[in-house]
CSV table of C-alpha atoms in Angstrom, one decimal:
chain,number,residue,atom,x,y,z
Y,1,UNK,CA,0.2,0.4,0.1
Y,2,UNK,CA,1.0,3.7,-0.9
Y,3,UNK,CA,0.9,6.5,0.8
Y,4,UNK,CA,-1.3,8.8,-0.3
Y,5,UNK,CA,0.0,12.4,-1.6
Y,6,UNK,CA,-1.7,15.7,-0.1
Y,7,UNK,CA,-3.1,16.5,-3.3
Y,8,UNK,CA,-5.2,13.1,-3.3
Y,9,UNK,CA,-5.8,12.9,0.4
Y,10,UNK,CA,-7.5,16.6,-0.4
Y,11,UNK,CA,-9.4,14.2,-3.2
Y,12,UNK,CA,-10.1,11.9,-1.2
Y,13,UNK,CA,-11.2,13.8,1.7
Y,14,UNK,CA,-13.8,15.7,-0.8
Y,15,UNK,CA,-15.5,12.3,-1.8
Y,16,UNK,CA,-15.5,11.3,2.4
Y,17,UNK,CA,-18.3,13.6,3.6
Y,18,UNK,CA,-17.6,13.5,7.5
Y,19,UNK,CA,-14.6,11.9,7.9
Y,20,UNK,CA,-12.1,14.5,9.2
Y,21,UNK,CA,-8.1,14.0,9.4
Y,22,UNK,CA,-6.3,14.5,12.5
Y,23,UNK,CA,-2.6,14.0,12.9
Y,24,UNK,CA,-1.9,12.1,10.0
Y,25,UNK,CA,-5.6,9.8,10.8
Y,26,UNK,CA,-8.9,10.3,9.4
Y,27,UNK,CA,-11.5,10.2,12.0
Y,28,UNK,CA,-15.2,10.1,12.3
Y,29,UNK,CA,-17.5,9.9,15.3
Y,30,UNK,CA,-21.1,8.6,15.1
Y,31,UNK,CA,-23.7,9.4,16.8
Y,32,UNK,CA,-26.4,6.8,17.6
Y,33,UNK,CA,-29.5,7.0,20.1
Y,34,UNK,CA,-28.0,4.5,23.1
Y,35,UNK,CA,-25.5,1.8,24.0
Y,36,UNK,CA,-27.3,-0.9,22.1
Y,37,UNK,CA,-27.9,1.3,19.0
Y,38,UNK,CA,-23.9,2.2,19.1
Y,39,UNK,CA,-23.1,-1.4,19.2
Y,40,UNK,CA,-24.7,-2.7,16.4
Y,41,UNK,CA,-22.9,-0.1,14.7
Y,42,UNK,CA,-19.9,-1.1,15.9
Y,43,UNK,CA,-21.1,-4.4,14.4
Y,44,UNK,CA,-21.2,-3.5,11.6
Y,45,UNK,CA,-18.2,-1.7,11.2
Y,46,UNK,CA,-16.8,-4.8,12.7
Y,47,UNK,CA,-17.8,-7.0,9.7
Y,48,UNK,CA,-16.7,-4.8,7.1
Y,49,UNK,CA,-13.4,-4.2,8.9
Y,50,UNK,CA,-12.9,-8.2,8.6
Y,51,UNK,CA,-13.9,-8.1,4.9
Y,52,UNK,CA,-11.3,-5.7,4.2
Y,53,UNK,CA,-8.8,-7.4,6.7
Y,54,UNK,CA,-8.3,-3.1,7.8
Y,55,UNK,CA,-9.4,-2.6,11.4
Y,56,UNK,CA,-10.2,1.4,12.2
Y,57,UNK,CA,-9.6,1.7,16.4
Y,58,UNK,CA,-12.6,1.9,17.5
Y,59,UNK,CA,-13.4,3.9,20.5
Y,60,UNK,CA,-17.6,3.8,22.2
Y,61,UNK,CA,-18.6,6.1,24.6
Y,62,UNK,CA,-22.3,5.2,26.1
Y,63,UNK,CA,-24.1,6.0,22.7
Y,64,UNK,CA,-21.3,7.8,20.1
Y,65,UNK,CA,-18.8,5.8,18.0
Y,66,UNK,CA,-15.6,7.6,17.3
Y,67,UNK,CA,-13.6,5.2,14.3
Y,68,UNK,CA,-10.1,6.2,13.6
Y,69,UNK,CA,-8.2,5.0,10.0
Y,70,UNK,CA,-4.8,5.1,8.9
Y,71,UNK,CA,-2.4,2.7,7.3
Y,72,UNK,CA,-0.2,1.5,10.1
Y,73,UNK,CA,2.1,-0.7,8.0
Y,74,UNK,CA,2.7,2.2,5.6
Y,75,UNK,CA,3.0,4.7,8.1
Y,76,UNK,CA,0.2,7.0,6.9
Y,77,UNK,CA,-3.3,6.9,5.2
Y,78,UNK,CA,-3.7,5.4,2.0
Y,79,UNK,CA,-6.8,4.6,-0.5
Y,80,UNK,CA,-7.5,1.0,1.8
Y,81,UNK,CA,-8.5,3.6,4.5
Y,82,UNK,CA,-10.5,5.7,2.1
Y,83,UNK,CA,-11.8,2.9,0.7
Y,84,UNK,CA,-13.1,1.6,4.4
Y,85,UNK,CA,-14.8,4.9,5.6
Y,86,UNK,CA,-17.1,5.3,2.7
Y,87,UNK,CA,-18.1,1.1,2.8
Y,88,UNK,CA,-18.8,2.1,6.6
Y,89,UNK,CA,-20.6,5.5,5.4
Y,90,UNK,CA,-22.4,4.0,2.8
Y,91,UNK,CA,-23.7,1.7,5.5
Y,92,UNK,CA,-27.6,2.3,6.3
Y,93,UNK,CA,-28.4,4.9,9.5
Y,94,UNK,CA,-24.8,6.4,10.2
Y,95,UNK,CA,-25.1,10.0,9.7
E,1,UNK,CA,-24.7,5.8,43.8
E,2,UNK,CA,-22.4,7.5,46.8
E,3,UNK,CA,-18.6,7.9,46.0
E,4,UNK,CA,-16.2,5.7,47.4
E,5,UNK,CA,-13.8,7.0,49.3
E,6,UNK,CA,-9.9,6.7,48.8
E,7,UNK,CA,-9.9,3.7,51.9
E,8,UNK,CA,-12.8,2.1,50.0
E,9,UNK,CA,-11.1,2.0,46.5
E,10,UNK,CA,-8.1,0.4,47.7
E,11,UNK,CA,-9.8,-1.6,49.0
E,12,UNK,CA,-11.9,-2.5,45.7
E,13,UNK,CA,-8.9,-2.4,44.1
E,14,UNK,CA,-7.2,-5.1,46.2
E,15,UNK,CA,-10.4,-7.3,45.3
E,16,UNK,CA,-10.2,-6.4,41.3
E,17,UNK,CA,-6.6,-8.1,40.2
E,18,UNK,CA,-5.9,-6.0,36.7
E,19,UNK,CA,-7.6,-2.9,37.6
E,20,UNK,CA,-5.3,0.4,38.0
E,21,UNK,CA,-6.5,3.7,39.0
E,22,UNK,CA,-6.2,6.0,36.6
E,23,UNK,CA,-7.3,9.5,36.0
E,24,UNK,CA,-9.6,8.9,38.7
E,25,UNK,CA,-11.3,5.9,37.0
E,26,UNK,CA,-10.6,2.4,36.8
E,27,UNK,CA,-8.6,0.6,34.3
E,28,UNK,CA,-7.8,-2.4,32.4
E,29,UNK,CA,-6.7,-3.6,29.0
E,30,UNK,CA,-7.1,-7.2,27.8
E,31,UNK,CA,-5.6,-8.6,24.5
E,32,UNK,CA,-6.8,-11.5,22.8
E,33,UNK,CA,-6.0,-13.6,19.5
E,34,UNK,CA,-6.8,-11.3,16.6
E,35,UNK,CA,-9.6,-8.5,15.8
E,36,UNK,CA,-12.2,-11.0,16.2
E,37,UNK,CA,-11.8,-12.3,19.5
E,38,UNK,CA,-11.7,-8.9,20.6
E,39,UNK,CA,-14.8,-7.9,19.3
E,40,UNK,CA,-16.5,-11.2,20.8
E,41,UNK,CA,-15.0,-10.0,24.4
E,42,UNK,CA,-16.4,-6.9,23.8
E,43,UNK,CA,-20.2,-8.6,23.1
E,44,UNK,CA,-19.8,-10.1,26.4
E,45,UNK,CA,-18.8,-6.5,28.2
E,46,UNK,CA,-21.8,-4.8,26.3
E,47,UNK,CA,-24.3,-7.7,27.4
E,48,UNK,CA,-22.5,-7.3,31.2
E,49,UNK,CA,-23.1,-3.7,30.7
E,50,UNK,CA,-27.1,-3.4,29.5
E,51,UNK,CA,-27.5,-5.8,32.4
E,52,UNK,CA,-25.6,-3.6,34.8
E,53,UNK,CA,-27.0,0.1,33.0
E,54,UNK,CA,-23.7,0.8,33.6
E,55,UNK,CA,-21.1,1.2,30.3
E,56,UNK,CA,-17.7,1.3,30.3
E,57,UNK,CA,-15.5,3.7,27.9
E,58,UNK,CA,-14.6,0.1,25.3
E,59,UNK,CA,-11.7,1.3,22.6
E,60,UNK,CA,-10.5,-0.8,20.4
E,61,UNK,CA,-7.3,-1.6,19.0
E,62,UNK,CA,-7.6,-4.8,16.8
E,63,UNK,CA,-6.8,-7.5,19.5
E,64,UNK,CA,-6.9,-4.9,22.4
E,65,UNK,CA,-9.8,-4.2,24.1
E,66,UNK,CA,-9.5,-1.0,26.7
E,67,UNK,CA,-12.0,-0.9,29.2
E,68,UNK,CA,-12.7,2.9,31.4
E,69,UNK,CA,-14.8,2.2,34.5
E,70,UNK,CA,-16.6,5.5,36.6
E,71,UNK,CA,-19.7,6.8,37.3
E,72,UNK,CA,-20.8,10.0,35.6
E,73,UNK,CA,-23.6,10.7,36.9
E,74,UNK,CA,-21.5,10.9,40.8
E,75,UNK,CA,-18.4,12.5,39.3
E,76,UNK,CA,-16.3,9.8,40.6
E,77,UNK,CA,-15.6,5.7,41.2
E,78,UNK,CA,-18.5,4.2,43.1
E,79,UNK,CA,-19.6,0.5,43.8
E,80,UNK,CA,-21.2,0.1,40.6
E,81,UNK,CA,-17.9,0.4,39.0
E,82,UNK,CA,-16.4,-2.6,40.8
E,83,UNK,CA,-19.1,-4.8,40.5
E,84,UNK,CA,-18.9,-4.2,36.5
E,85,UNK,CA,-15.3,-4.7,36.5
E,86,UNK,CA,-15.5,-7.8,38.6
E,87,UNK,CA,-18.2,-9.4,36.0
E,88,UNK,CA,-15.8,-8.4,33.0
E,89,UNK,CA,-13.3,-10.4,35.0
E,90,UNK,CA,-15.1,-13.2,35.4
E,91,UNK,CA,-15.5,-13.9,32.2
E,92,UNK,CA,-13.8,-17.0,31.1
E,93,UNK,CA,-10.9,-16.3,29.3
E,94,UNK,CA,-10.0,-12.7,29.9
E,95,UNK,CA,-6.3,-12.7,31.4
């Protein structure tokens, strides 16, 4: 996996509403109705992550789920991060 | 829920191997074989949390699950935190 250039990161972010750059990673926080709903979302994220062979950091705070993506093996952001980010964003509901 | 005194916290920690005090909360990190195993552990933790009506902060880092407990409504540690901590520690496997 090759690291993306700043121009490529900008282009990818433009196609990934809700995701923000922070400390060389991309992050997005989803707010659900309660803990149960948040946990169900994490289940879907876990499934997509396993399918992709790529796993976000997942922080659960009752009804909030913060996801953080980068490609540790490459030392930064790659196409794999944005591919998974968009697959997660395409789930029904996460707003 | 009443806040525990320092003496009570000390006594509870003595009965809760693996859990550590940090910034007025208690925390423990479990390491499993891989992400799938870590996620299964989170499922059990989520069930116990719902049953208790008390929810830890849950941070998933691939095969590591960091749990952090405090009673936000009381502004610190209460008996509820240690009760849930011990219930989680009593799950088979988490070592």
